[in-house]
Coordinates of C-alpha atoms in Angstrom, one line a residue:
M1 CA 0.0 0.1 0.0
T2 CA 1.3 3.3 -1.0
R3 CA 1.6 6.1 1.5
Q4 CA -0.3 8.7 0.6
N5 CA 0.5 12.6 0.8
F6 CA -1.7 14.6 3.5
R7 CA -1.8 17.4 1.3
D8 CA -4.0 15.7 -1.5
Y9 CA -6.8 15.7 1.3
L10 CA -6.8 19.4 2.3
I11 CA -10.3 21.0 3.3
P12 CA -11.5 22.9 -0.4
E13 CA -11.9 26.5 0.5
D14 CA -15.8 26.6 -0.2
N15 CA -16.1 24.2 2.9
V16 CA -18.4 25.3 5.3
R17 CA -16.7 24.4 8.5
L18 CA -13.5 26.0 7.3
Q19 CA -15.1 29.2 6.3
L20 CA -17.1 29.2 9.7
A21 CA -14.2 28.9 11.5
R22 CA -12.1 31.7 9.4
D23 CA -14.9 34.4 9.5
N24 CA -15.5 33.8 13.2
T25 CA -13.7 34.5 16.7
L26 CA -13.4 31.1 18.6
Q27 CA -16.1 31.6 21.0
A28 CA -18.6 32.7 18.2
Y29 CA -17.1 29.6 16.0
G30 CA -17.2 27.2 19.1
A31 CA -21.0 28.6 19.8
Q32 CA -22.5 27.8 16.2
M33 CA -20.5 24.4 16.3
L34 CA -21.8 23.2 19.7
A35 CA -25.2 24.0 18.7
T36 CA -25.3 21.0 16.3
Q37 CA -27.5 18.2 17.6
K38 CA -24.2 15.9 16.9
A39 CA -22.2 17.9 19.5
K40 CA -25.0 18.5 22.1
D41 CA -25.1 14.7 22.0
L42 CA -21.5 14.2 22.6
K43 CA -21.1 17.2 25.6
A44 CA -24.3 15.8 27.1
H45 CA -22.8 12.3 27.1
W46 CA -19.3 13.6 28.3
Q47 CA -20.9 15.2 31.1
A48 CA -22.8 11.9 31.9
M49 CA -19.6 10.6 32.4
L50 CA -17.9 13.2 34.0
D51 CA -21.2 13.3 36.9
E52 CA -20.1 9.8 37.6
T53 CA -18.1 8.9 40.9
Y54 CA -14.4 8.2 39.6
R55 CA -13.7 4.5 40.2
G56 CA -11.1 3.9 37.2
I57 CA -10.9 2.0 34.2
T58 CA -11.0 -1.6 34.5
S59 CA -11.3 -5.0 32.7
D60 CA -14.4 -6.2 34.1
G61 CA -15.9 -3.4 36.6
A62 CA -13.9 -4.5 39.6
V63 CA -10.8 -1.9 40.3
R64 CA -7.7 -4.3 42.0
P65 CA -6.5 -3.0 44.8
H66 CA -2.7 -2.9 46.3
L67 CA -1.1 -2.1 43.0
Y68 CA 0.3 1.1 44.0
A69 CA 2.4 2.4 46.5
L70 CA 4.1 5.4 47.9
Q71 CA 7.2 6.0 47.1
D72 CA 10.5 8.1 46.4
E73 CA 11.1 7.8 42.5
G74 CA 14.2 10.8 42.7
F75 CA 11.6 13.2 41.3
A76 CA 12.7 16.6 41.3
V77 CA 10.1 18.3 42.8
E78 CA 11.8 21.3 44.2
E79 CA 12.4 22.3 40.5
A80 CA 8.7 21.7 39.5
V81 CA 7.4 23.5 42.5
A82 CA 9.6 26.8 41.6
A83 CA 8.5 26.1 37.9
A84 CA 4.8 26.5 39.2
Q85 CA 5.4 29.3 41.3
A86 CA 7.3 31.2 38.5
F87 CA 3.9 30.7 36.4
S88 CA 1.7 31.7 39.1
Y89 CA 3.8 34.8 39.5
T90 CA 3.1 35.6 35.9
L91 CA -0.5 35.8 36.2
N92 CA -2.5 38.2 37.4
E93 CA -5.4 38.0 40.3
T94 CA -8.1 37.4 38.1
Q95 CA -6.1 34.8 36.1
R96 CA -4.8 33.2 39.3
Q97 CA -8.0 32.4 40.4
K98 CA -9.3 31.0 37.2
V99 CA -6.6 28.6 37.0
T100 CA -6.7 27.4 40.6
Y101 CA -8.8 24.3 41.5
P102 CA -8.9 21.8 44.8
L103 CA -7.2 19.1 44.3
D104 CA -10.4 17.0 44.0
A105 CA -11.7 19.1 41.7
S106 CA -13.7 17.2 38.8
A107 CA -12.0 19.6 36.5
W108 CA -8.7 17.0 36.3
R109 CA -11.2 14.8 34.1
A110 CA -12.7 17.4 32.1
W111 CA -10.1 17.5 29.6
Y112 CA -11.0 17.0 25.9
N113 CA -9.7 16.5 22.5
P114 CA -11.3 18.7 19.8
E115 CA -10.3 22.2 18.9
I116 CA -13.9 23.4 19.8
P117 CA -13.7 24.7 23.3
F118 CA -16.3 22.1 25.0
N119 CA -15.5 23.7 28.5
D120 CA -14.3 27.3 29.7
L121 CA -12.5 25.7 32.7
G122 CA -8.7 26.6 33.7
L123 CA -7.0 29.7 31.6
R124 CA -6.2 29.6 28.1
L125 CA -2.8 29.7 27.5
E126 CA -3.3 31.8 24.2
E127 CA -4.9 34.8 26.5
T128 CA -1.7 34.9 28.7
V129 CA 1.2 37.0 28.3
A130 CA 4.5 35.8 26.6
A131 CA 6.0 35.4 30.0
S132 CA 3.2 33.1 31.3
Q133 CA 4.0 31.1 28.0
H134 CA 7.3 30.8 28.5
A135 CA 7.1 30.1 32.5
F136 CA 4.2 27.6 31.4
L137 CA 7.0 25.7 29.3
G138 CA 9.6 26.2 32.3
L139 CA 7.0 23.9 34.4
L140 CA 6.6 21.6 31.5
K141 CA 10.7 21.0 31.2
S142 CA 10.6 20.5 35.3
C143 CA 7.7 17.3 35.2
T144 CA 9.2 15.8 31.7
S145 CA 12.4 14.4 30.3
D146 CA 14.3 16.2 27.5
R147 CA 12.7 13.8 24.9
G148 CA 9.3 14.3 26.7
F149 CA 9.2 18.4 26.4
H150 CA 10.3 18.0 23.0
K151 CA 7.5 15.6 22.1
V152 CA 4.8 17.9 23.7
Q153 CA 6.1 20.9 22.0
Q154 CA 6.0 19.3 18.7
V155 CA 2.4 18.2 19.0
M156 CA 1.5 21.9 20.0
E157 CA 3.2 22.9 17.1
A158 CA 1.5 20.3 14.9
N159 CA -1.6 22.2 15.9
H160 CA -0.3 25.8 15.1
F161 CA 0.8 24.2 11.5
L162 CA -2.7 22.8 11.0
G163 CA -4.1 26.4 12.0
E164 CA -1.3 28.0 9.5
L165 CA -2.8 25.3 6.5
Y166 CA -6.1 26.7 6.5
D167 CA -5.5 30.5 8.1
I168 CA -6.9 29.7 11.1
T169 CA -4.5 30.0 13.5
H170 CA -7.1 31.9 16.2
I171 CA -9.1 28.6 16.4
M172 CA -5.6 26.3 16.2
N173 CA -2.4 27.3 17.5
R174 CA 0.6 26.5 19.7
W175 CA -0.5 27.8 22.9
S176 CA -4.3 27.2 22.4
F177 CA -5.3 24.8 25.4
H178 CA -6.1 25.1 28.8
F179 CA -4.2 24.9 31.9
L180 CA -5.5 24.1 35.0
L181 CA -3.6 24.1 38.7
F182 CA -4.7 21.9 41.6
G183 CA -3.8 22.5 44.7
E184 CA -1.0 24.6 46.3
P185 CA 2.5 23.6 44.7
S186 CA 4.5 21.5 47.5
E187 CA 7.6 20.0 48.4
T188 CA 5.5 17.4 50.3
M189 CA 2.2 17.8 50.0
P190 CA 0.2 16.7 46.8
W191 CA -0.7 18.8 43.8
G192 CA -0.7 18.6 40.5
W193 CA -1.6 20.7 36.7
S194 CA -3.2 19.9 33.4
V195 CA -2.9 20.9 30.1
Y196 CA -5.7 20.1 27.2
G197 CA -7.1 21.0 24.0
H198 CA -6.8 19.8 20.4
H199 CA -4.5 16.5 20.0
V200 CA -2.9 17.3 23.8
A201 CA -3.9 16.1 27.0
F202 CA -1.3 15.9 30.0
C203 CA -2.2 15.2 33.5
C204 CA 0.2 15.6 36.0
F205 CA -0.2 14.2 39.6
I206 CA 2.9 15.3 41.8
V207 CA 3.3 14.2 45.8
G208 CA 6.7 14.6 47.1
R209 CA 9.4 13.0 44.9
Q210 CA 6.7 10.9 42.7
L211 CA 5.3 11.8 39.6
V212 CA 2.0 10.4 37.6
I213 CA 1.6 11.6 34.5
A214 CA -2.0 10.1 33.3
P215 CA -4.0 10.0 31.2
T216 CA -2.3 11.3 28.0
F217 CA -3.2 12.1 24.8
M218 CA -1.2 13.1 21.9
G219 CA -2.2 13.3 18.1
V220 CA -1.4 14.8 15.0
E221 CA -3.2 15.5 11.8
P222 CA -1.3 16.1 9.6
N223 CA 1.7 13.7 10.9
V224 CA 4.4 16.2 9.8
I225 CA 5.3 20.0 10.5
E226 CA 6.2 21.0 6.8
R227 CA 7.4 24.5 6.6
G228 CA 11.0 24.2 5.4
D229 CA 12.6 25.6 8.9
S230 CA 14.2 23.6 12.2
C231 CA 10.8 23.0 13.4
D232 CA 10.0 20.6 10.4
A233 CA 9.4 17.2 11.8
V234 CA 7.5 13.6 11.4
L235 CA 5.9 12.7 14.4
F236 CA 4.7 9.1 16.5
T237 CA 7.2 7.2 13.8
E238 CA 8.4 5.1 16.9
E239 CA 4.9 4.1 18.2
E240 CA 4.2 3.2 14.7
Q241 CA 7.0 1.4 13.5
A242 CA 7.9 -0.2 16.7
G243 CA 3.9 -1.4 17.1
L244 CA 4.1 -2.9 13.6
A245 CA 7.5 -4.8 14.3
L246 CA 6.2 -6.2 17.2
M247 CA 2.8 -7.7 15.5
Q248 CA 4.7 -8.6 12.3
S249 CA 7.3 -10.4 15.1
L250 CA 4.2 -12.7 16.2
T251 CA 3.7 -16.2 14.3
L252 CA 0.6 -16.4 11.9
E253 CA -1.5 -18.1 14.6
Q254 CA -0.4 -15.5 17.5
Q255 CA -1.4 -12.5 14.7
Q256 CA -4.7 -14.0 14.0
R257 CA -5.6 -14.5 17.9
A258 CA -4.2 -10.5 18.7
T259 CA -6.6 -9.6 15.8
V260 CA -9.9 -9.0 17.1
F261 CA -11.3 -7.1 13.8
T262 CA -9.6 -7.5 10.5
L263 CA -11.3 -4.5 9.0
M264 CA -10.9 -0.8 10.8
E265 CA -14.5 0.0 10.5
D266 CA -15.3 -3.4 10.8
P267 CA -19.0 -4.6 10.2
A268 CA -18.9 -7.4 12.9
M269 CA -17.8 -4.4 15.7
P270 CA -20.8 -3.5 18.3
P271 CA -21.8 -0.2 18.4
E272 CA -20.1 0.6 21.6
R273 CA -16.5 -0.3 20.0
F274 CA -16.9 2.5 17.6
N275 CA -17.7 6.3 17.6
F276 CA -16.8 9.3 15.4
A277 CA -15.0 11.0 18.2
D278 CA -12.8 8.1 19.2
Q279 CA -12.9 6.1 16.4
R280 CA -11.3 2.8 17.8
H281 CA -9.9 4.4 20.8
L282 CA -11.3 3.0 24.3
G283 CA -9.8 5.1 27.2
G284 CA -10.6 8.5 25.4
A285 CA -11.6 11.6 27.1
F286 CA -14.3 11.1 29.8
Q287 CA -13.7 7.4 29.7
D288 CA -12.5 7.2 33.2
N289 CA -14.8 4.8 34.7
R290 CA -15.1 2.4 31.4
I291 CA -14.7 -1.5 31.8
I292 CA -12.6 -2.4 28.7
P293 CA -12.6 -6.2 28.7
L294 CA -9.1 -7.9 28.0
E295 CA -8.9 -9.0 24.1
G296 CA -6.2 -10.2 21.8
I297 CA -3.4 -12.5 23.1
C298 CA -1.8 -12.8 26.4
V299 CA 1.8 -11.8 26.6
R300 CA 2.4 -14.9 28.8
E301 CA 2.8 -16.6 25.5
F302 CA 5.4 -14.3 23.8
S303 CA 8.9 -15.2 23.6
T304 CA 11.6 -13.1 25.4
P305 CA 12.5 -11.5 22.0
Q306 CA 8.8 -10.6 21.7
R307 CA 8.5 -9.4 25.7
A308 CA 11.8 -7.5 25.1
A309 CA 10.2 -5.4 22.1
L310 CA 6.7 -4.9 23.9
M311 CA 9.0 -3.2 26.8
N312 CA 10.7 -1.0 24.2
L313 CA 7.4 -0.2 22.9
I314 CA 6.0 0.5 26.4
A315 CA 9.4 2.6 26.9
I316 CA 8.8 4.4 23.5
F317 CA 5.3 5.6 25.1
L318 CA 6.6 6.5 28.4
D319 CA 9.8 8.6 27.0
F320 CA 7.7 11.7 28.3
L321 CA 8.6 11.0 31.8
P322 CA 11.8 12.0 33.9
D323 CA 14.5 9.2 34.1
G324 CA 13.1 8.4 37.9
P325 CA 9.2 8.1 37.5
R326 CA 10.3 6.6 34.4
H327 CA 12.3 3.9 35.6
A328 CA 9.9 3.3 38.7
R329 CA 6.9 3.2 36.2
L330 CA 8.7 0.6 33.6
Q331 CA 9.5 -1.9 36.6
L332 CA 6.4 -1.8 38.1
I333 CA 4.8 -2.6 34.3
E334 CA 7.2 -5.4 33.9
R335 CA 6.0 -7.0 37.1
Y336 CA 2.7 -7.4 36.0
L337 CA 4.0 -8.5 32.4
D338 CA 2.7 -11.8 32.2
E339 CA -1.0 -10.3 32.9
A340 CA -0.5 -7.9 29.9
W341 CA -2.8 -8.3 26.8
W342 CA -2.1 -7.3 23.2
S343 CA -4.8 -6.5 20.7
W344 CA -4.9 -5.2 17.1
I345 CA -7.4 -4.1 14.8
G346 CA -6.4 -4.1 10.9
G347 CA -3.9 -5.3 8.7
C348 CA 0.1 -6.2 10.0
G349 CA 1.6 -5.1 6.3
D350 CA 4.2 -2.5 5.9
G351 CA 1.7 -0.2 4.2
D352 CA -1.5 -1.1 6.4
V353 CA -3.5 1.5 8.9
F354 CA -3.9 0.1 12.1
Y355 CA -5.2 -0.2 15.6
Y356 CA -3.3 -1.6 18.5
R357 CA -3.9 -1.8 22.5
V358 CA -1.6 -2.9 25.4
Q359 CA -3.5 -3.5 28.4
S360 CA -2.4 -4.6 31.8
P361 CA -3.6 -4.3 35.4
V362 CA -1.3 -1.0 35.6
V363 CA -0.8 0.3 31.9
M364 CA -3.3 0.7 28.9
L365 CA -1.7 2.3 26.1
E366 CA -3.5 2.8 22.7
F367 CA -2.6 3.7 19.2
D368 CA -4.8 4.4 16.2
H369 CA -4.6 5.6 12.6
H370 CA -7.7 7.9 12.0
S371 CA -10.1 9.1 9.4
G372 CA -9.6 12.8 8.1
M373 CA -11.3 15.4 10.7
W374 CA -9.6 18.4 9.3
L375 CA -8.2 16.4 6.3
T376 CA -10.7 14.9 3.7
N377 CA -9.9 11.2 4.1
S378 CA -12.6 8.9 4.7
N379 CA -11.1 5.9 5.7
P380 CA -8.1 5.8 8.2
A381 CA -4.7 6.9 6.7
H382 CA -0.7 7.3 8.5
F383 CA -0.9 10.9 8.5
H384 CA -3.6 11.1 11.1
I385 CA -2.6 9.6 14.4
H386 CA -3.9 9.3 18.0
T387 CA -1.9 7.8 21.1
L388 CA -3.4 7.8 24.7
T389 CA -1.7 6.4 28.2
R390 CA -3.8 5.5 31.0
I391 CA -3.3 4.0 34.5
P392 CA -5.7 1.5 35.0
N393 CA -7.2 0.2 38.4
G394 CA -7.9 4.1 40.0
N395 CA -4.5 5.6 39.1
D396 CA -5.3 7.9 36.4
Y397 CA -4.6 11.7 38.1
G398 CA -2.8 9.9 40.8
K399 CA -6.0 9.1 42.4
A400 CA -4.8 5.8 44.0
L401 CA -1.7 7.1 45.3
L402 CA -3.9 10.1 47.1
K403 CA -6.0 7.7 48.6
L404 CA -3.1 6.1 50.5
L405 CA -2.1 9.4 52.0
P406 CA -3.0 10.6 55.7
H407 CA -6.0 12.4 55.4
S408 CA -6.8 11.9 51.9
L409 CA -9.5 13.9 49.9

């Protein structure tokens, strides 16, 4: 299969949605888009899930206990506290009040992916001064590896590039994201922050020298930044190639059992297995309590090289974590590796599009080739990619750790 060029699928100039975006402010555009029945239904569905008491993603509806522990992971909490305070100092009092939430606020779980502003929580970074934007990057850097810091910035920049393609950077740009701060930044007490918007959601919980970053959502459409300058990049190639290589390393019999659907939009899929917003993803926005049965093939059957390839793939997904928290995270995942499952949708030829999921008691990762949202491809393509990371059984947003603390909220 020959890889397609995203430029062959650009929305035509007379497209109604494109003209609506060009002719209106973000707020006016969002209001008109949210007035559609499709958007109303989606927002109501999301709100219903947000209103549920948080339990966490499970495979059978029962939250498995005793999986997570408070520990010293070597996270440089002092740097994160200083960076959060530096960000706060750049805000005026109104902005500071708008951005700050109690640690137990449901706003933790209100992140979304579309470019339409589905809520007005927190502070939009595009509405802040350059000093605040620079300070946000300082906070991001304090909580990520060098690779992770670069990756998140690239995804934000890819959003700007998409805006440039259609001359709608007032709708999609490198700063068109909500920022929220939870609790009071502290070297000993729990606190956290989140950033979210089109193709980015990053939820960070911090307690002492321990760091949880989950859920995360990172995606691109198109998967390139192509200006002819130093920002040019092709994104998510490692996740794509490492996942395909692992699938291709399986025996034919293993591949057949791992493949739960042969077509990306398979008629055999039950209604709940595909939707227009998440497509094949199961752990998307507001899916915090979803029951996701294990499917595919159990990793217990993998050979030693296959297990190593899977751990390498997981490490690629989690490369945004700083060294200490990443090492601790991978150790925990390896401890439960025999209980992990690998599942696949689509073909596994060199040019095929596909979805895959890794799911165990302590990690869930998803990769999906999507059909077009801001491009016209009606079928999934390599140039539209979504990735997700979750921590099942109650530790998204660090909530399982929070319960272990004295006087937990």
